[in-house]
N, CA and C of each residue as an Amber inpcrd file, in Angstrom:
protein
   396
 157.7320000  10.5650000  90.9710000 157.4390000  11.7230000  91.7920000
 158.7290000  12.5260000  91.9930000 158.6100000  13.8180000  92.0440000
 159.7820000  14.7150000  92.2230000 160.2970000  14.5920000  93.6480000
 161.5730000  14.6530000  93.8080000 162.2000000  14.6560000  95.1330000
 161.8850000  16.0290000  95.7780000 161.8070000  16.0620000  97.0970000
 161.5820000  17.3230000  97.7490000 162.7150000  18.3210000  97.4650000
 162.3880000  19.5480000  97.4350000 163.3270000  20.6030000  97.1940000
 164.2030000  20.7850000  98.4240000 165.4870000  20.4140000  98.3290000
 166.3700000  20.4360000  99.4890000 167.5120000  21.3880000  99.3270000
 167.2450000  22.6040000  99.5630000 168.2950000  23.5970000  99.5920000
 168.0870000  24.3930000 100.8690000 169.0660000  24.4210000 101.7210000
 168.9590000  25.0170000 103.0210000 169.7290000  26.3220000 103.1620000
 170.7100000  26.4930000 102.2940000 171.5600000  27.7120000 102.4050000
 171.7360000  28.3440000 101.0100000 172.0900000  29.5570000 101.0740000
 172.4570000  30.2780000  99.8230000 173.6220000  29.6310000  99.1500000
 174.6130000  29.1590000  99.9140000 175.7780000  28.5130000  99.3420000
 175.3360000  27.2610000  98.5800000 174.4430000  26.4250000  99.1790000
 173.9800000  25.2120000  98.4970000 173.2860000  25.5700000  97.1650000
 172.4270000  26.5580000  97.2480000 171.6930000  27.0380000  96.0590000
 172.6070000  27.4450000  94.9380000 173.5470000  28.3710000  95.1900000
 174.4100000  28.8930000  94.1650000 175.4500000  27.8340000  93.7500000
 175.9130000  27.0760000  94.7290000 176.9550000  26.0860000  94.3830000
 176.4330000  25.0340000  93.3870000 175.1430000  24.7570000  93.3760000
 174.5600000  23.8280000  92.4110000 174.8690000  24.3370000  90.9880000
 174.5770000  25.6280000  90.7370000 174.8140000  26.1990000  89.4220000
 176.2780000  26.3080000  89.0600000 177.1170000  26.6200000  90.0320000
 178.5460000  26.6530000  89.8190000 179.0600000  25.2630000  89.3730000
 178.6660000  24.2930000  90.1760000 179.0660000  22.8980000  89.8550000
 178.5620000  22.4030000  88.5210000 177.2980000  22.7490000  88.2110000
 176.7430000  22.3810000  86.9150000 177.5630000  23.0410000  85.7620000
 177.8700000  24.2900000  85.9350000 178.6400000  25.0000000  84.8950000
 180.0930000  24.4110000  84.7550000 180.6480000  24.0440000  85.8660000
 181.9930000  23.4200000  85.8100000 181.8870000  22.0410000  85.1060000
 180.8460000  21.2570000  85.4240000 180.7350000  19.9380000  84.8950000
 180.4100000  20.0380000  83.3550000 179.5260000  20.8610000  82.9810000
 179.1060000  20.9860000  81.5610000 180.2180000  21.6490000  80.7560000
 180.7390000  22.7400000  81.2770000 181.6310000  23.5510000  80.4150000
 183.0910000  23.0810000  80.4970000 183.3850000  22.1230000  81.3340000
 184.7140000  21.5320000  81.3070000 184.9100000  20.7220000  80.0220000
 183.7900000  20.2270000  79.4850000 183.8160000  19.3830000  78.3050000
 183.6790000  20.2080000  77.0380000 183.0300000  21.3590000  77.1050000
 182.7500000  22.1880000  75.9490000 183.4680000  23.5060000  76.0670000
 183.7940000  24.0830000  74.9620000 184.5360000  25.3600000  74.9570000
 183.6310000  26.5750000  74.9820000 182.8140000  26.6920000  75.9740000
 181.8980000  27.8380000  76.0730000 182.2190000  28.6600000  77.2980000
 183.3810000  29.2900000  77.2650000 183.8300000  30.0690000  78.3910000
 182.9630000  31.2480000  78.7520000 182.3870000  31.9210000  77.7550000
 181.5010000  33.0270000  78.0150000 180.2550000  32.6030000  78.7300000
 179.7300000  31.4420000  78.4450000 178.5130000  30.9470000  79.1300000
 178.8240000  30.5750000  80.5410000 179.9670000  29.9300000  80.7520000
 180.3970000  29.6140000  82.1020000 180.5640000  30.8730000  82.9450000
 181.2630000  31.8520000  82.3650000 181.4790000  33.1500000  83.0480000
 180.1570000  33.8430000  83.3870000 179.2050000  33.7580000  82.4540000
 177.8890000  34.3650000  82.6640000 177.1860000  33.7110000  83.8460000
 177.2360000  32.4000000  83.9320000 176.5950000  31.7290000  85.0280000
 177.2640000  32.1320000  86.3830000 178.5590000  32.1770000  86.4150000
 179.2960000  32.5950000  87.6020000 178.9870000  34.0210000  87.9760000
 178.9170000  34.8860000  87.0260000 178.5820000  36.2940000  87.2740000
 177.1500000  36.3850000  87.8320000 176.2260000  35.6600000  87.2040000
 174.8830000  35.6770000  87.7050000 174.7500000  35.2060000  89.1260000
 175.5270000  34.1590000  89.4650000 175.5450000  33.6680000  90.8230000
 175.9820000  34.7520000  91.8010000 177.0080000  35.4840000  91.4330000
 177.4960000  36.5830000  92.2900000 176.4010000  37.6520000  92.4230000
 175.7540000  37.9590000  91.3320000 174.6970000  38.9560000  91.3490000
 173.5150000  38.4930000  92.2020000 173.1490000  37.1950000  92.0760000
 172.0590000  36.7070000  92.9090000 172.4580000  36.7900000  94.3750000
 173.6560000  36.4490000  94.6980000 174.1490000  36.5200000  96.1020000
 173.9830000  37.9800000  96.6060000 174.4200000  38.9040000  95.7850000
 174.3660000  40.3170000  96.1370000 172.9260000  40.7720000  96.3020000
 172.0300000  40.3640000  95.3700000 170.6420000  40.7380000  95.3950000
 170.0100000  40.2370000  96.6750000 170.2590000  38.9830000  97.0450000
 169.6840000  38.3710000  98.2240000 170.1610000  39.1400000  99.4900000
 171.4360000  39.4280000  99.5170000 171.9900000  40.1600000 100.6360000
 171.4420000  41.5610000 100.7990000 170.9790000  42.1170000  99.6880000
 170.4430000  43.4880000  99.6940000 168.9650000  43.5960000  99.9450000
 168.2970000  42.4230000 100.0930000 166.8690000  42.4710000 100.2620000
 166.4850000  43.1270000 101.5910000 165.4860000  43.9850000 101.5170000
 164.8660000  44.5670000 102.7190000 163.4230000  44.8180000 102.4400000
 162.6950000  45.3910000 103.4400000 161.2790000  45.5650000 103.2850000
 160.9250000  46.5330000 102.1230000 161.7780000  47.4550000 101.8630000
 161.5270000  48.4460000 100.8270000 161.7630000  47.9300000  99.4290000
 162.6630000  47.0060000  99.2280000 163.0430000  46.5960000  97.8810000
 162.7670000  45.0840000  97.5980000 162.0070000  44.4410000  98.4490000
 161.8230000  42.9930000  98.3100000 161.3560000  42.5800000  96.8840000
 160.3410000  43.2240000  96.3840000 159.8010000  42.8230000  95.0720000
 160.7550000  43.1580000  93.9260000 161.4150000  44.2460000  94.0580000
 162.3790000  44.6190000  93.0460000 163.5520000  43.5960000  93.0040000
 164.0380000  43.2680000  94.2050000 165.1290000  42.2720000  94.2880000
 164.6400000  40.8710000  93.8270000 163.4370000  40.4910000  94.1780000
 162.8580000  39.2200000  93.7170000 162.8280000  39.1610000  92.2200000
 162.3950000  40.2250000  91.5940000 162.3790000  40.2450000  90.1300000
 163.7760000  40.1440000  89.5610000 164.6910000  40.7610000  90.1580000
 166.1150000  40.7690000  89.7560000 166.6530000  39.3380000  89.8670000
 166.3730000  38.6790000  90.9850000 166.8270000  37.3160000  91.2720000
 166.2040000  36.3790000  90.2280000 164.8980000  36.4940000  90.0350000
 164.2290000  35.6350000  89.0470000 164.8180000  35.7850000  87.6530000
 165.1240000  37.0270000  87.2500000 165.7110000  37.2850000  85.9110000
 167.0860000  36.6310000  85.7990000 167.9140000  36.8520000  86.8440000
 169.2580000  36.2730000  86.8020000 169.1630000  34.7390000  86.7710000
 168.3230000  34.1950000  87.6000000 168.1550000  32.7270000  87.6140000
 167.6400000  32.1920000  86.3020000 166.6720000  32.9040000  85.7120000
 166.0900000  32.4650000  84.4420000 167.2360000  32.4680000  83.3580000
 168.1000000  33.4360000  83.3980000 169.2070000  33.4350000  82.4310000
 170.0770000  32.2030000  82.5810000 170.3450000  31.7930000  83.8380000
 171.1140000  30.5900000  84.0850000 170.3790000  29.3990000  83.5120000
 169.1370000  29.2690000  83.8330000 168.3660000  28.1060000  83.3860000
 168.2430000  28.0160000  81.8800000 168.0930000  29.1170000  81.2330000
 168.0120000  29.1790000  79.7520000 169.3520000  28.7070000  79.1780000
 170.4400000  29.1780000  79.6950000 171.7660000  28.8110000  79.2370000
 171.9080000  27.2700000  79.3650000 171.6130000  26.7510000  80.5140000
 171.7230000  25.3230000  80.7550000 170.8020000  24.5180000  79.8670000
 169.6190000  25.0040000  79.6460000 168.6930000  24.2970000  78.7040000
 169.2130000  24.3350000  77.2790000 169.7680000  25.4660000  76.8410000
 170.2840000  25.5320000  75.4840000 171.4830000  24.5120000  75.2800000
 172.2810000  24.4180000  76.3110000 173.3710000  23.4460000  76.1740000
 172.8530000  22.0130000  76.1510000 171.7650000  21.7560000  76.7980000
 171.1500000  20.4010000  76.7510000 170.6200000  20.0620000  75.3730000
 170.5130000  21.0270000  74.4900000 170.0030000  20.7210000  73.1240000
 171.0330000  20.1560000  72.1950000 172.1460000  19.6520000  72.7710000
 173.1540000  19.0520000  71.9350000 172.5890000  17.8960000  71.1410000
 173.0510000  17.7580000  69.9740000 172.5920000  16.6490000  69.1160000
 173.3980000  15.4320000  69.3770000 173.1180000  14.3860000  68.6160000
 173.8410000  13.1010000  68.7700000 175.3350000  13.2770000  68.4520000
 175.6670000  14.3340000  67.7080000 177.0470000  14.5920000  67.4150000
 177.7240000  15.4610000  68.5290000 176.9590000  15.6980000  69.6170000
 177.4430000  16.4210000  70.7600000 177.7000000  17.9140000  70.4410000
 177.0670000  18.4260000  69.4250000 177.2360000  19.8240000  69.0060000
 176.0220000  20.6090000  69.3970000 176.2480000  21.7420000  70.0810000
 175.1850000  22.6140000  70.4380000 174.8330000  23.4510000  69.1830000
 173.5240000  23.5010000  68.8690000 173.1220000  24.1570000  67.5840000
 173.1470000  25.6740000  67.6410000 173.6640000  26.2610000  68.7300000
 173.7600000  27.7420000  68.7920000 175.1540000  28.1920000  69.1360000
 175.4730000  29.4010000  68.7700000 176.7380000  30.0120000  69.2350000
 176.5570000  30.5630000  70.6270000 177.6990000  30.8060000  71.2860000
 177.6230000  31.4480000  72.6080000 176.8450000  32.7790000  72.5580000
 177.1190000  33.5350000  71.5590000 176.4730000  34.8720000  71.4370000
 174.9650000  34.6720000  71.2940000 174.5530000  33.6820000  70.5140000
 173.1020000  33.4350000  70.3480000 172.4690000  32.9970000  71.6680000
 173.1170000  32.1150000  72.3910000 172.6290000  31.6600000  73.6600000
 172.5070000  32.7870000  74.6470000 173.5210000  33.6170000  74.7560000
 173.5480000  34.7710000  75.6510000 172.4000000  35.7460000  75.2970000
 172.1970000  35.9500000  74.0090000 171.1210000  36.8580000  73.5690000
 169.7430000  36.3170000  73.9050000 169.5460000  35.0070000  73.6330000
 168.2490000  34.4000000  73.9800000 168.0390000  34.4380000  75.5170000
 169.0680000  34.1380000  76.2790000 168.9290000  34.1890000  77.7240000
 168.5620000  35.5790000  78.2220000 169.1650000  36.6090000  77.6440000
 168.8520000  37.9980000  78.0230000 167.4430000  38.3490000  77.6530000
 167.0500000  37.9950000  76.4590000 165.6910000  38.3600000  75.9520000
 164.5680000  37.5910000  76.6590000 164.7670000  36.3340000  76.8600000
 163.7030000  35.4660000  77.3310000 163.6100000  35.3790000  78.8480000
 164.6530000  35.8760000  79.5410000 164.7080000  35.7550000  81.0390000
 163.5640000  36.4740000  81.7110000 163.0680000  37.5600000  81.1110000
 162.0630000  38.3800000  81.7720000 160.6990000  37.6430000  81.8150000
 160.4800000  36.7660000  80.8780000 159.1800000  36.0820000  80.8190000
 159.3070000  34.5680000  81.0090000 160.4730000  34.0940000  81.2970000
 160.7640000  32.6520000  81.3970000 159.7970000  31.9480000  82.3180000
 159.6790000  32.3890000  83.5260000 158.8360000  31.6680000  84.5070000
 157.3890000  31.7900000  84.1710000 156.9590000  32.9070000  83.7160000
 155.5450000  33.1060000  83.2760000 155.2040000  32.2010000  82.0690000
 156.0430000  32.1210000  81.0950000 155.7800000  31.3060000  79.9150000
 155.7980000  29.8200000  80.2330000 156.6210000  29.3580000  81.1390000
 156.7340000  27.9540000  81.4780000 155.6490000  27.4760000  82.3790000
 155.1170000  28.3300000  83.1780000 153.9980000  27.9440000  84.0750000
 154.3990000  26.6900000  84.8890000 153.5270000  25.6880000  84.8670000
 153.8130000  24.4780000  85.6430000 154.4310000  23.3950000  84.8420000
 154.7410000  23.6510000  83.5960000 155.3270000  22.6150000  82.7450000
 156.8110000  22.7940000  82.5870000 157.5280000  23.0040000  83.6940000
 158.9250000  23.2190000  83.6860000 159.6910000  21.9430000  83.3280000
 160.8480000  22.1350000  82.7450000 161.7720000  21.0320000  82.4740000
 162.3670000  20.6520000  83.8500000 163.1710000  19.6040000  83.8430000
 163.7790000  19.1440000  85.1070000 164.6870000  20.1670000  85.7110000
 165.2310000  21.1120000  84.9350000 166.1650000  22.0880000  85.4930000
 165.5310000  23.0290000  86.4950000 164.2240000  23.1650000  86.4100000
 163.5720000  24.1090000  87.3020000 163.5110000  23.6010000  88.7600000
 163.6570000  22.2820000  88.9020000 163.5490000  21.7540000  90.2740000
 164.5590000  22.3530000  91.2410000 165.6490000  22.9260000  90.7330000
 166.6090000  23.5260000  91.6080000 166.3080000  25.0240000  91.8210000
 165.4130000  25.5750000  91.1010000 165.1180000  26.9950000  91.0760000
 164.4570000  27.4810000  92.3550000 164.7140000  28.7580000  92.6610000
 164.0050000  29.3720000  93.7710000 162.4960000  29.4070000  93.4300000
 162.1950000  29.5840000  92.2140000 160.8050000  29.5510000  91.7600000
 160.1390000  28.2440000  92.0210000 160.9500000  27.1690000  92.0310000
 160.4230000  25.8150000  92.2600000 160.1530000  25.5260000  93.7150000
 160.5640000  26.4300000  94.6030000 160.3420000  26.1830000  96.0350000
 158.8260000  25.9550000  96.3440000 157.9790000  26.7970000  95.7850000
 156.5540000  26.6630000  96.0770000 155.9960000  25.3700000  95.6210000
 156.5280000  24.8390000  94.5020000 156.0600000  23.5330000  93.9700000
 156.4150000  22.3860000  94.9250000 157.5960000  22.4350000  95.4850000
 158.0950000  21.3500000  96.2750000 157.8970000  21.5310000  97.7670000
 157.3740000  22.6690000  98.2070000 157.1200000  22.8290000  99.6310000
 155.6270000  22.9400000 100.0030000 154.7540000  22.6540000  99.0360000
 153.3460000  22.7420000  99.3210000 153.0490000  21.7560000 100.4700000
 152.2690000  22.2420000 101.4090000 151.8730000  21.4080000 102.5550000
 152.8860000  21.3320000 103.6490000 154.0310000  22.0470000 103.4730000
 155.0200000  22.0240000 104.5330000 154.6190000  22.9630000 105.6470000
 154.9120000  22.6000000 106.8810000 154.6450000  23.4800000 108.0050000
 155.8460000  24.3530000 108.3350000 155.6340000  25.6020000 108.3680000
 156.7300000  26.5320000 108.6370000 156.4660000  27.2430000 109.9340000
């Protein structure tokens, strides 16, 4: 069974992705991917801070797209073979992340990989039945 979704602050949420990128990319020479994840985290922070009644859905779509790019990058890196080589170049991963981010959550539906458990999108999955 999945553990409950336990993120209480924006810092906790974004710090997870920063730490993952540091952990993964300290071993591999994918600086552009690490920078992209860090940039997206800054953009997500900005988008969340800019949310208001007038732009909620626009900002939510922006946040989902940025987060999907992060998740796609992390998933691509997980495709390392037994030789520890990622089968894609940085440019290819960045291109796939950009192209697929708009439909990522829709295409994956409820069959997400383990990386989705940290996602804002995953909140509804892990908070069902919670009293607010």
